[in-house]
mmCIF file of C-alpha atoms in Angstrom:
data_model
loop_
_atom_site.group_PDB
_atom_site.id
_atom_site.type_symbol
_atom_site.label_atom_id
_atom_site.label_comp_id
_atom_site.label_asym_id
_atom_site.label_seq_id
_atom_site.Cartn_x
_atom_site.Cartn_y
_atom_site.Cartn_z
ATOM 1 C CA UNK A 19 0.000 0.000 0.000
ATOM 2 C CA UNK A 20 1.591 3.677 -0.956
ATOM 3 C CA UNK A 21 0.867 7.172 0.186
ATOM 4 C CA UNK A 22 -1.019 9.318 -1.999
ATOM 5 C CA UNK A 23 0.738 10.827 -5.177
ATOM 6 C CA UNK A 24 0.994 8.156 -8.185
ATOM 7 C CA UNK A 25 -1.854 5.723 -8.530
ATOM 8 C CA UNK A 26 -1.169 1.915 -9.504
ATOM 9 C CA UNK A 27 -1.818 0.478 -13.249
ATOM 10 C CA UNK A 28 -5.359 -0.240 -12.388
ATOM 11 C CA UNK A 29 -5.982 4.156 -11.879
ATOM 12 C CA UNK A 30 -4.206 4.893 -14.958
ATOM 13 C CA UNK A 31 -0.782 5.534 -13.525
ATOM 14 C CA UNK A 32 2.006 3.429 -13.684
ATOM 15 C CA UNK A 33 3.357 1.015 -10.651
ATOM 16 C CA UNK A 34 7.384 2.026 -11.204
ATOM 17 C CA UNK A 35 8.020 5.308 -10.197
ATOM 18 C CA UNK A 36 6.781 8.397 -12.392
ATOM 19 C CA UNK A 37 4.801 10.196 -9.887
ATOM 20 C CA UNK A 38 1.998 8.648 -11.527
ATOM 21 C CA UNK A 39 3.193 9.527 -14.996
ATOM 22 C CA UNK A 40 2.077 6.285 -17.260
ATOM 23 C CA UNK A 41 4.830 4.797 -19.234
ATOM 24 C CA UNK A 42 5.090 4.866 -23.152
ATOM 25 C CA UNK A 43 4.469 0.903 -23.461
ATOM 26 C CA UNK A 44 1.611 1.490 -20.969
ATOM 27 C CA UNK A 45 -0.058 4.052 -23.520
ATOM 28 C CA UNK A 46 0.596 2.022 -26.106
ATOM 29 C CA UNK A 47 -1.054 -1.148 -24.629
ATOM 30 C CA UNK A 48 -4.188 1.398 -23.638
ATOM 31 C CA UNK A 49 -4.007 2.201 -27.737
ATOM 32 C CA UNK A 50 -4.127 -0.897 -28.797
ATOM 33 C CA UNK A 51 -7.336 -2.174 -26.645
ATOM 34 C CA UNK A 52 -9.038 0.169 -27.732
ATOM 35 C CA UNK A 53 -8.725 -1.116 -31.302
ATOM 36 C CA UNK A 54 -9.623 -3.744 -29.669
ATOM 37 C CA UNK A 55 -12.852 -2.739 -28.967
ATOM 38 C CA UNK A 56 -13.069 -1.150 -32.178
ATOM 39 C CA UNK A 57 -13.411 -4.399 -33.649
ATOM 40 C CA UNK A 58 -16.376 -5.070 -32.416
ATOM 41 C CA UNK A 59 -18.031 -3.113 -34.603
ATOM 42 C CA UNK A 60 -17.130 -5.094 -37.731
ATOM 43 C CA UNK A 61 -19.176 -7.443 -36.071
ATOM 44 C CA UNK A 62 -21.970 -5.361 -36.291
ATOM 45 C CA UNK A 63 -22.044 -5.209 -40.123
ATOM 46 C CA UNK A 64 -23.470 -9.544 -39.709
ATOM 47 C CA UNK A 65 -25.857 -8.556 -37.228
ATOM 48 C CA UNK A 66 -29.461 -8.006 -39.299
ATOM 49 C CA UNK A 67 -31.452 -6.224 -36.457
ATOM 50 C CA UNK A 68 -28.291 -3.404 -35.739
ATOM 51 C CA UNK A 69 -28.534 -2.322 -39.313
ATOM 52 C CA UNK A 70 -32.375 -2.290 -39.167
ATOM 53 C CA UNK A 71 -31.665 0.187 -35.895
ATOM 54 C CA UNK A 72 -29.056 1.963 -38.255
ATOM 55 C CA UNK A 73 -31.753 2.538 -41.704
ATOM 56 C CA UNK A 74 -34.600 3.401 -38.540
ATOM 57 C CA UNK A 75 -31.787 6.157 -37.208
ATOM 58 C CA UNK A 76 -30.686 7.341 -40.678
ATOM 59 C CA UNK A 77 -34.264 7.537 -41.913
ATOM 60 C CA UNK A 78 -35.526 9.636 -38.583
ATOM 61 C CA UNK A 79 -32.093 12.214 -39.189
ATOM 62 C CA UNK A 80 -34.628 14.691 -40.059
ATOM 63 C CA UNK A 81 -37.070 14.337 -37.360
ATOM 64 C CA UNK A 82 -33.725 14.078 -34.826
ATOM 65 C CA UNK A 83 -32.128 17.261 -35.600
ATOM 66 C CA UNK A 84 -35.668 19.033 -35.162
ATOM 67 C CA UNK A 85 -35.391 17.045 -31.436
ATOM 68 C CA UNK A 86 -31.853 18.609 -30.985
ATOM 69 C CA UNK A 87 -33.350 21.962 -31.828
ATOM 70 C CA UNK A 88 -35.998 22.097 -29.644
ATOM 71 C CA UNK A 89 -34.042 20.341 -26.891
ATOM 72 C CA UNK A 90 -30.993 22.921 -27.272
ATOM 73 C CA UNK A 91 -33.980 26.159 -27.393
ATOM 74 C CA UNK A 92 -35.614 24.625 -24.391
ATOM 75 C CA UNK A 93 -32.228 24.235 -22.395
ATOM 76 C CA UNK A 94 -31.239 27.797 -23.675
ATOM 77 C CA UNK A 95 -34.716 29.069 -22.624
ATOM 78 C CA UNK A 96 -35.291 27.320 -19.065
ATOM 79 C CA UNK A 97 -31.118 28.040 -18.062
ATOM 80 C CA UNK A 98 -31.149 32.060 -18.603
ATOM 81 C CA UNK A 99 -34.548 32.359 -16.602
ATOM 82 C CA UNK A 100 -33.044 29.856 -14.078
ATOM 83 C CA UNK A 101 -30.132 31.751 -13.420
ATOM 84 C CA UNK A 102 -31.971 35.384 -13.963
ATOM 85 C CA UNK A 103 -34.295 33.797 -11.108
ATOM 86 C CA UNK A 104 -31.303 32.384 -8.561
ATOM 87 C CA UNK A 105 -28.679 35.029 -8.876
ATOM 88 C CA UNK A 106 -31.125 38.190 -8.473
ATOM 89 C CA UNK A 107 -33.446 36.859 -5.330
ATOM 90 C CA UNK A 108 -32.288 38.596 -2.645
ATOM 91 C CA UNK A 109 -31.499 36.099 0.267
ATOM 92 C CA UNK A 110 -29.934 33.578 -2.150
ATOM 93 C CA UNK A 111 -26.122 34.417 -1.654
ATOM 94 C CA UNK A 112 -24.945 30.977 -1.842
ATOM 95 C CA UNK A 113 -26.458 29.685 -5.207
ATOM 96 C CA UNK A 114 -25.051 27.298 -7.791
ATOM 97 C CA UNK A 115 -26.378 29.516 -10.500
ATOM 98 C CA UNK A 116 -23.226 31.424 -11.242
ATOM 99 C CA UNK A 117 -23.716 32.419 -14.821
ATOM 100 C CA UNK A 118 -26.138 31.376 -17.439
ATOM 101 C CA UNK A 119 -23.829 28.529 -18.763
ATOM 102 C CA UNK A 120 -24.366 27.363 -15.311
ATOM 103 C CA UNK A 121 -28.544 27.845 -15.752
ATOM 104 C CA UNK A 122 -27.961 25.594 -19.077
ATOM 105 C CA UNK A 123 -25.770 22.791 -17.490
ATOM 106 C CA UNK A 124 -29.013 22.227 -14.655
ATOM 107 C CA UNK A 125 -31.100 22.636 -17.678
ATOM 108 C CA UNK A 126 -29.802 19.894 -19.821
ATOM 109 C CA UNK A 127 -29.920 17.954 -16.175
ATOM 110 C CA UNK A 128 -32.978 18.580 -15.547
ATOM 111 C CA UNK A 129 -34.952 18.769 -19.206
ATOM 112 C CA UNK A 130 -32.710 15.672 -20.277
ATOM 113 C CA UNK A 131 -34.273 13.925 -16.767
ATOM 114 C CA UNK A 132 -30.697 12.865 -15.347
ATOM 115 C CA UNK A 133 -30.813 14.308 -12.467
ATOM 116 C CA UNK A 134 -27.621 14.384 -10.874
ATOM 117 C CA UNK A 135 -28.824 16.320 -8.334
ATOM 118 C CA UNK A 136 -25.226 18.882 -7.820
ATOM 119 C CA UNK A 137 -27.496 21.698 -8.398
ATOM 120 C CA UNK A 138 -30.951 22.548 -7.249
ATOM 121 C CA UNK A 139 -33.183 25.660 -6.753
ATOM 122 C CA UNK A 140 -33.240 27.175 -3.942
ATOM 123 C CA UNK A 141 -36.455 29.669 -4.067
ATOM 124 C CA UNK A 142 -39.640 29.006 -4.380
ATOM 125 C CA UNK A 143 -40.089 30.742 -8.259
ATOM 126 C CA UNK A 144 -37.185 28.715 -8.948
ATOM 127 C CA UNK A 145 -38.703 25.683 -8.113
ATOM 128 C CA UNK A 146 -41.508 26.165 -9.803
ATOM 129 C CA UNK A 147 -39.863 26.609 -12.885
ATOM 130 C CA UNK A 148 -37.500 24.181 -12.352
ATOM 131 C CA UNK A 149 -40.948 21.630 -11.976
ATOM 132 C CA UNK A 150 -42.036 23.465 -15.440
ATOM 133 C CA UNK A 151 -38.887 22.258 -17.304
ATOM 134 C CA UNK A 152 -38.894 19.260 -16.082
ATOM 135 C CA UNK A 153 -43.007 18.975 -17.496
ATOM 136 C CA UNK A 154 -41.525 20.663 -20.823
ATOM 137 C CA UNK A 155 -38.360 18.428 -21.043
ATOM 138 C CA UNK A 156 -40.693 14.979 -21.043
ATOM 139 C CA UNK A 157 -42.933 16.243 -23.487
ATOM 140 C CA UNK A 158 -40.154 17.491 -26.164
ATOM 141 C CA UNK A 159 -38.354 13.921 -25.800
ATOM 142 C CA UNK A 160 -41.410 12.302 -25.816
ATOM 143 C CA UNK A 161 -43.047 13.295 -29.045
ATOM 144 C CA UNK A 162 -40.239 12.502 -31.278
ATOM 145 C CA UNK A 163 -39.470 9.312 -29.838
ATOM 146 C CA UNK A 164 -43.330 8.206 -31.060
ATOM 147 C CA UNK A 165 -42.083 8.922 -34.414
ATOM 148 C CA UNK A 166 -38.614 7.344 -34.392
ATOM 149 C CA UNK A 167 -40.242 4.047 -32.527
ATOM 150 C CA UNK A 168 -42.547 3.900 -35.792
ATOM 151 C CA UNK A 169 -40.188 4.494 -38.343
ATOM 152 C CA UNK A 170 -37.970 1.685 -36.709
ATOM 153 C CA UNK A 171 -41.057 0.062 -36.412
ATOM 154 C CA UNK A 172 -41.555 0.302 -40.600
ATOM 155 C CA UNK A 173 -38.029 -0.845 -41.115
ATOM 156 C CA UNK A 174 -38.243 -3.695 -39.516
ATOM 157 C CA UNK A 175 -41.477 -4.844 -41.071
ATOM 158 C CA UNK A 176 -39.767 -4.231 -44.584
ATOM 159 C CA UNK A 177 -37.100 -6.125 -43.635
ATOM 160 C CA UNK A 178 -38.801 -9.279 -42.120
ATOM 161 C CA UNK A 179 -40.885 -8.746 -45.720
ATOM 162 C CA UNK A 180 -37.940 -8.940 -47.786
ATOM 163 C CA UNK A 181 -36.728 -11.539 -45.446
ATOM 164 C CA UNK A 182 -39.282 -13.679 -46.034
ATOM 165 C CA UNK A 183 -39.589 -13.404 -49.921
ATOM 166 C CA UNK A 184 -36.084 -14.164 -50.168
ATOM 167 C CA UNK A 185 -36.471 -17.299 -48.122
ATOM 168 C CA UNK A 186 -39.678 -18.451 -50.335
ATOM 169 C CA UNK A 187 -37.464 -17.672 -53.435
ATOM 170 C CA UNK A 188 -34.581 -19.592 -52.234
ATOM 171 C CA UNK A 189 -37.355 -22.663 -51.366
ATOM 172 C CA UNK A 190 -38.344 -22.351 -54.860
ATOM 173 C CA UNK A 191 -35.054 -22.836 -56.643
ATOM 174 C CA UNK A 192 -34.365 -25.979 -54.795
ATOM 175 C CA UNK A 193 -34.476 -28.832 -57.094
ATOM 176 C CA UNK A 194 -34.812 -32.353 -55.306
ATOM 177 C CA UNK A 195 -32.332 -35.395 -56.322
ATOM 178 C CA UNK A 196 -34.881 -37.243 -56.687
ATOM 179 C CA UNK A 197 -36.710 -36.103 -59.533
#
């Protein structure tokens, strides 16, 4: 067991010396998992319902950039009243709500439904609103999803279609021995 300063391999740091500074073959081993894990993904092109997921995604780009929009107004919207709300109550001298980039990060918290709970109002206007983007965040997710559910819905139909007509094809071109 050692003092504070370096960690071991397992924190990132390396176990000889350093001060915690990894070693070149350490990075490169790190590299070269990770193209590892890249590999996976070739495996992806076999499997038949990830590229249905990938068609549903690139046929929905349309209807997901609108979602971005309105998620990225909604967060711009609900953070600059947030912190125009916090900052300026009088009595409030120890708020989180520093600036309005501060206002958007408990936005996309709280719109997003994450929750991580490091900021919170702290008057009662504030938690109103805060209960108001939190109403407005599930309904601006929620309607697109509808849409992107049904359009992966679609694909998948077409593909268990085409699916199936190759299979009955393929049954028809087989030619028994014994005739």
């Amino acid at each position: 067991g050692g003092g504070g300063g370096g960690g071991g391999a397992a924190a990132g740091g390396s176990s000889r010396g350093g001060g915690g500074v990894p070693s070149q073959s350490y990075v490169v081993l790190r590299i070269c998992r990770v193209f590892r894990v890249i590999r996976v993904f070739k495996l992806a092109r076999r499997s038949e319902n990830l590229l249905i997921l990938l068609r549903a995604v690139g046929n929905t780009s349309r209807e997901l950039f609108v979602l971005f929009i309105m998620v990225f107004m909604v967060v711009l919207m609900f953070g600059s009243i947030m912190y125009t709300v916090e900052s300026t109550t009088s009595g409030n001298e120890t708020t989180n709500f520093t600036s309005i980039m501060s206002g958007c990060w408990w936005s996309v918290i709280t719109v997003t439904t994450v929750g991580y709970g490091d900021m919170s109002p702290g008057t009662p206007l504030g938690k109103v609103i805060g209960t108001m983007a939190l109403l407005t965040g599930l309904i601006v997710l929620a309607l697109p999803v509808t849409v992107i559910v049904a359009k992966f819905s679609d694909e998948y139909e077409k593909t268990r279609i085409e699916l199936e007509r190759q299979n009955m094809y393929r049954r028809s071109c087989v030619v028994s021995p014994y005739t």
